[in-house]
Amino acid sequence: MTSRKTRKDSKTKGGQIGAEHVRSVVEQARKSSHDLVAAGVNRERLEGRLSQIEKHLDQEDHDPVKLRSVLTELQADLIAVENRLIDSGVLQVLHQILGTGVPPPR
C-alpha cells in the first residue's frame, strides 16, 4: 500500500516551491551546520531561519511569498560565504529551488 501525499507534502500553496525540496534543504543544512558555521555562517541566524522554514511548512496553508522570502534570506546568508560552501551542496540546492541557477560544482 502506498502512502497518500498531501498538498502539504508536495507543493506549497500556488505550487511555486516544492515543499519536499525545501525540507531537503533544511535537512542538508542541519547536517552541514557545523561546516556552514565553520565557513562563516552565523549559527543563531542559520538555526533561526531553518526553524522559521520548518514552522512555515508545517502550517496547513503556507504562504509561498513568505516561504520564498525566508529562503532568499537564507540564500543571502550563504552567498556571503559562498566560496567556502561549494562542497556542502546546500547553496546549489537553494539556487535550484529558487530558480536562480548556479554552475555545477567543480
Coordinates of N, CA, C and O in Angstrom, one line a residue:
M1 N 0.8 -1.2 0.0 CA 0.0 0.0 0.0 C 0.9 1.2 0.0 O 1.8 1.3 0.8
T2 N 0.6 2.2 -0.9 CA 1.4 3.4 -0.9 C 0.7 4.5 0.0 O -0.5 4.5 0.2
S3 N 1.6 5.3 0.4 CA 1.1 6.4 1.3 C 0.6 7.5 0.4 O 1.1 7.8 -0.7
R4 N -0.5 8.2 0.9 CA -1.1 9.3 0.1 C -0.2 10.5 0.4 O 0.1 10.8 1.5
K5 N 0.0 11.3 -0.7 CA 0.7 12.5 -0.5 C -0.3 13.6 -0.4 O -1.3 13.6 -1.1
T6 N -0.1 14.5 0.6 CA -1.0 15.6 0.7 C -0.3 16.8 0.0 O 0.8 16.8 -0.4
R7 N -1.1 17.8 -0.2 CA -0.6 19.1 -0.8 C 0.5 19.6 0.0 O 1.5 20.1 -0.5
K8 N 0.4 19.4 1.3 CA 1.5 19.9 2.2 C 2.8 19.2 1.9 O 3.9 19.8 2.1
D9 N 2.7 17.9 1.6 CA 4.0 17.2 1.3 C 4.6 17.5 0.0 O 5.8 17.4 -0.2
S10 N 3.8 17.9 -1.0 CA 4.4 18.0 -2.3 C 4.6 19.5 -2.8 O 5.6 19.8 -3.5
K11 N 3.7 20.3 -2.5 CA 3.8 21.7 -3.1 C 3.4 22.7 -2.0 O 2.5 22.4 -1.2
T12 N 3.9 23.9 -2.2 CA 3.3 25.0 -1.4 C 2.1 25.5 -2.1 O 1.8 25.3 -3.2
K13 N 1.3 26.3 -1.3 CA 0.2 27.0 -1.9 C 0.5 27.7 -3.2 O 1.5 28.5 -3.2
G14 N -0.2 27.4 -4.2 CA 0.1 28.1 -5.5 C 1.1 27.3 -6.3 O 1.4 27.6 -7.5
G15 N 1.7 26.2 -5.7 CA 2.6 25.3 -6.5 C 3.9 25.9 -6.9 O 4.6 25.5 -7.8
Q16 N 4.4 27.0 -6.2 CA 5.6 27.7 -6.6 C 6.9 27.0 -6.2 O 7.8 27.0 -7.0
I17 N 6.9 26.5 -5.0 CA 8.1 25.9 -4.5 C 7.8 24.5 -3.9 O 6.9 24.5 -3.0
G18 N 8.5 23.5 -4.3 CA 8.2 22.2 -3.8 C 8.6 22.0 -2.3 O 9.7 22.2 -2.0
A19 N 7.6 21.7 -1.5 CA 7.9 21.5 0.0 C 8.9 20.4 0.2 O 9.7 20.6 1.1
E20 N 8.9 19.4 -0.5 CA 9.8 18.3 -0.4 C 11.2 18.8 -0.6 O 12.2 18.4 0.2
H21 N 11.4 19.6 -1.6 CA 12.8 20.1 -1.9 C 13.2 21.1 -0.8 O 14.4 21.0 -0.4
V22 N 12.3 21.8 -0.3 CA 12.7 22.8 0.8 C 13.0 22.0 2.1 O 14.0 22.3 2.8
R23 N 12.2 20.9 2.4 CA 12.6 20.1 3.5 C 14.0 19.4 3.4 O 14.7 19.3 4.3
S24 N 14.3 19.1 2.1 CA 15.6 18.5 1.8 C 16.7 19.5 2.1 O 17.8 19.2 2.7
V25 N 16.5 20.8 1.7 CA 17.5 21.8 2.0 C 17.7 22.0 3.5 O 18.8 22.1 4.0
V26 N 16.6 22.0 4.2 CA 16.6 22.2 5.7 C 17.4 21.0 6.3 O 18.3 21.2 7.1
E27 N 17.1 19.8 5.9 CA 17.8 18.6 6.4 C 19.3 18.7 6.1 O 20.1 18.4 6.9
Q28 N 19.6 19.0 4.8 CA 21.0 19.1 4.4 C 21.7 20.2 5.2 O 22.9 20.1 5.6
A29 N 21.1 21.4 5.4 CA 21.7 22.5 6.1 C 21.9 22.1 7.6 O 23.0 22.4 8.1
R30 N 21.0 21.4 8.1 CA 21.2 20.9 9.5 C 22.4 19.9 9.6 O 23.2 20.0 10.6
K31 N 22.4 19.0 8.7 CA 23.5 18.0 8.7 C 24.9 18.7 8.5 O 25.9 18.3 9.0
S32 N 24.9 19.8 7.7 CA 26.1 20.5 7.4 C 26.3 21.8 8.3 O 27.2 22.5 8.0
S33 N 25.5 21.9 9.3 CA 25.6 23.2 10.1 C 26.9 23.4 10.7 O 27.4 24.6 10.7
H34 N 27.6 22.4 11.1 CA 28.9 22.6 11.7 C 29.9 23.2 10.6 O 30.6 24.1 10.9
D35 N 29.8 22.6 9.4 CA 30.7 23.1 8.3 C 30.2 24.5 7.9 O 31.1 25.3 7.6
L36 N 28.9 24.8 7.9 CA 28.5 26.1 7.5 C 28.9 27.1 8.5 O 29.4 28.2 8.1
V37 N 28.8 26.8 9.7 CA 29.3 27.8 10.8 C 30.8 28.0 10.7 O 31.3 29.1 10.7
A38 N 31.5 26.9 10.4 CA 33.0 27.0 10.3 C 33.3 27.8 9.0 O 34.4 28.5 9.0
A39 N 32.5 27.8 8.0 CA 32.7 28.6 6.8 C 32.3 30.1 7.0 O 32.6 30.9 6.2
G40 N 31.7 30.4 8.1 CA 31.4 31.8 8.4 C 29.9 32.1 8.6 O 29.6 33.3 8.8
V41 N 29.0 31.2 8.5 CA 27.6 31.4 8.6 C 27.3 31.6 10.1 O 27.8 30.8 10.9
N42 N 26.5 32.6 10.5 CA 26.1 32.8 11.9 C 25.2 31.7 12.3 O 24.1 31.5 11.8
R43 N 25.6 31.0 13.4 CA 24.9 29.8 13.9 C 23.5 30.1 14.3 O 22.5 29.5 13.9
E44 N 23.3 31.2 15.1 CA 22.0 31.6 15.5 C 21.0 32.0 14.4 O 19.9 31.6 14.4
R45 N 21.6 32.7 13.4 CA 20.8 33.1 12.3 C 20.4 31.9 11.5 O 19.2 31.8 11.0
L46 N 21.3 31.0 11.2 CA 21.1 29.8 10.5 C 20.0 29.0 11.1 O 19.0 28.6 10.5
E47 N 20.1 28.7 12.4 CA 19.1 27.9 13.2 C 17.7 28.6 13.1 O 16.7 28.0 13.0
G48 N 17.8 29.9 13.3 CA 16.5 30.7 13.3 C 15.8 30.6 11.9 O 14.6 30.4 11.9
R49 N 16.6 30.7 10.9 CA 16.0 30.6 9.5 C 15.4 29.2 9.2 O 14.4 29.1 8.7
L50 N 16.2 28.2 9.6 CA 15.8 26.8 9.4 C 14.5 26.5 10.2 O 13.6 25.9 9.6
S51 N 14.5 27.0 11.4 CA 13.3 26.8 12.2 C 12.1 27.5 11.6 O 11.0 27.0 11.6
Q52 N 12.3 28.7 11.2 CA 11.2 29.5 10.5 C 10.7 28.8 9.3 O 9.5 28.7 9.1
I53 N 11.6 28.2 8.5 CA 11.2 27.5 7.3 C 10.3 26.2 7.7 O 9.3 26.0 7.1
E54 N 10.8 25.5 8.7 CA 10.1 24.3 9.1 C 8.7 24.6 9.7 O 7.7 24.0 9.3
K55 N 8.6 25.6 10.5 CA 7.3 26.0 11.1 C 6.4 26.5 10.0 O 5.2 26.2 10.0
H56 N 6.9 27.2 9.0 CA 6.1 27.7 7.9 C 5.6 26.5 7.1 O 4.4 26.4 6.7
L57 N 6.4 25.5 6.8 CA 6.0 24.4 6.0 C 5.0 23.5 6.8 O 4.2 22.8 6.2
D58 N 5.0 23.5 8.1 CA 4.1 22.7 8.9 C 2.7 23.3 9.0 O 1.8 22.6 9.4
Q59 N 2.6 24.6 8.6 CA 1.3 25.2 8.5 C 0.4 24.6 7.4 O 1.0 24.3 6.3
E60 N -0.8 24.4 7.7 CA -1.7 23.8 6.6 C -1.7 24.6 5.4 O -1.7 24.1 4.3
D61 N -1.8 25.9 5.5 CA -1.9 26.8 4.3 C -0.7 27.8 4.3 O -0.7 28.9 4.8
H62 N 0.5 27.3 3.8 CA 1.6 28.1 3.9 C 1.6 29.1 2.7 O 1.1 28.8 1.6
D63 N 2.2 30.3 3.0 CA 2.2 31.4 2.0 C 3.5 31.2 1.2 O 4.6 31.4 1.7
P64 N 3.4 31.0 -0.1 CA 4.6 30.9 -0.9 C 5.5 32.1 -1.0 O 6.7 32.0 -1.1
V65 N 4.9 33.3 -0.8 CA 5.7 34.5 -0.8 C 6.5 34.6 0.4 O 7.7 34.9 0.4
K66 N 5.9 34.2 1.6 CA 6.7 34.2 2.8 C 7.8 33.2 2.8 O 8.9 33.4 3.2
L67 N 7.5 32.0 2.3 CA 8.5 30.9 2.2 C 9.6 31.4 1.3 O 10.8 31.2 1.7
R68 N 9.3 31.9 0.2 CA 10.4 32.4 -0.8 C 11.2 33.5 -0.1 O 12.4 33.5 -0.2
S69 N 10.6 34.3 0.7 CA 11.3 35.4 1.4 C 12.3 34.8 2.4 O 13.5 35.2 2.4
V70 N 11.9 33.8 3.2 CA 12.8 33.2 4.2 C 13.9 32.5 3.5 O 15.1 32.5 3.9
L71 N 13.6 31.8 2.4 CA 14.6 31.0 1.6 C 15.6 32.0 1.0 O 16.8 31.7 1.0
T72 N 15.1 33.1 0.5 CA 16.0 34.1 0.0 C 16.9 34.7 1.0 O 18.1 35.0 0.8
E73 N 16.4 34.9 2.2 CA 17.3 35.4 3.3 C 18.3 34.4 3.7 O 19.5 34.7 3.9
L74 N 18.0 33.1 3.7 CA 18.9 32.0 3.9 C 20.0 32.0 2.8 O 21.2 31.9 3.1
Q75 N 19.5 32.1 1.6 CA 20.4 32.2 0.5 C 21.4 33.3 0.6 O 22.6 33.1 0.3
A76 N 20.9 34.5 1.0 CA 21.8 35.6 1.1 C 22.9 35.4 2.2 O 24.1 35.8 2.0
D77 N 22.5 34.7 3.3 CA 23.5 34.4 4.3 C 24.5 33.5 3.8 O 25.7 33.6 4.1
L78 N 24.1 32.5 3.0 CA 25.1 31.5 2.4 C 25.9 32.1 1.3 O 27.1 31.8 1.2
I79 N 25.4 33.0 0.5 CA 26.2 33.7 -0.5 C 27.3 34.5 0.1 O 28.4 34.6 -0.5
A80 N 27.1 35.0 1.3 CA 28.2 35.8 2.0 C 29.4 35.0 2.1 O 30.5 35.5 2.2
V81 N 29.3 33.7 2.2 CA 30.5 32.8 2.4 C 30.5 31.7 1.3 O 31.0 30.6 1.5
E82 N 30.0 32.1 0.1 CA 29.8 31.1 -1.0 C 31.0 30.3 -1.4 O 30.9 29.1 -1.6
N83 N 32.1 30.9 -1.5 CA 33.3 30.2 -1.9 C 33.7 29.0 -1.0 O 34.2 28.0 -1.5
R84 N 33.3 29.2 0.3 CA 33.6 28.1 1.2 C 32.5 27.1 1.3 O 32.6 26.1 2.0
L85 N 31.4 27.3 0.6 CA 30.2 26.4 0.7 C 30.1 25.5 -0.4 O 29.2 24.6 -0.4
I86 N 30.9 25.6 -1.5 CA 30.7 24.8 -2.7 C 30.6 23.3 -2.3 O 29.7 22.6 -2.8
D87 N 31.5 22.8 -1.4 CA 31.5 21.4 -1.0 C 30.3 21.0 -0.3 O 29.9 19.8 -0.3
S88 N 29.6 21.9 0.4 CA 28.4 21.4 1.2 C 27.2 21.1 0.4 O 26.4 20.3 0.8
G89 N 27.0 21.7 -0.8 CA 25.9 21.4 -1.7 C 24.6 22.1 -1.3 O 23.7 22.1 -2.1
V90 N 24.5 22.7 -0.1 CA 23.3 23.4 0.3 C 23.0 24.6 -0.7 O 21.9 24.7 -1.1
L91 N 24.0 25.4 -1.0 CA 23.8 26.6 -1.8 C 23.3 26.2 -3.2 O 22.4 26.8 -3.7
Q92 N 23.9 25.1 -3.8 CA 23.4 24.7 -5.1 C 22.0 24.3 -5.1 O 21.2 24.7 -6.0
V93 N 21.5 23.6 -4.1 CA 20.1 23.2 -4.0 C 19.2 24.4 -3.8 O 18.2 24.5 -4.5
L94 N 19.6 25.4 -3.0 CA 18.8 26.6 -2.9 C 18.7 27.3 -4.2 O 17.6 27.8 -4.6
H95 N 19.8 27.4 -5.0 CA 19.7 28.1 -6.3 C 18.8 27.4 -7.2 O 18.0 28.0 -7.9
Q96 N 18.8 26.0 -7.1 CA 17.9 25.3 -8.0 C 16.4 25.5 -7.6 O 15.6 25.7 -8.4
I97 N 16.1 25.5 -6.3 CA 14.8 25.7 -5.8 C 14.3 27.0 -6.2 O 13.1 27.2 -6.6
L98 N 15.1 28.0 -6.0 CA 14.7 29.4 -6.2 C 14.8 29.8 -7.7 O 14.4 30.9 -8.1
G99 N 15.4 28.9 -8.5 CA 15.5 29.2 -9.9 C 16.5 30.2 -10.3 O 16.4 30.9 -11.4
T100 N 17.5 30.5 -9.4 CA 18.5 31.5 -9.7 C 19.7 30.9 -10.5 O 20.5 31.7 -10.9
G101 N 19.7 29.6 -10.6 CA 20.8 29.0 -11.4 C 22.2 29.1 -10.7 O 22.4 30.1 -10.0
V102 N 23.0 28.1 -10.9 CA 24.3 28.1 -10.3 C 25.1 27.0 -11.1 O 24.5 26.0 -11.5
P103 N 26.3 27.3 -11.5 CA 27.1 26.3 -12.2 C 27.3 25.1 -11.3 O 27.3 25.2 -10.1
P104 N 27.4 23.9 -12.0 CA 27.6 22.7 -11.2 C 29.0 22.8 -10.5 O 29.9 23.5 -10.9
P105 N 29.1 22.0 -9.4 CA 30.3 22.0 -8.6 C 31.5 21.5 -9.5 O 31.3 20.7 -10.4
R106 N 32.7 22.1 -9.2 CA 33.9 21.7 -10.0 C 34.3 20.3 -9.6 O 34.2 19.8 -8.7

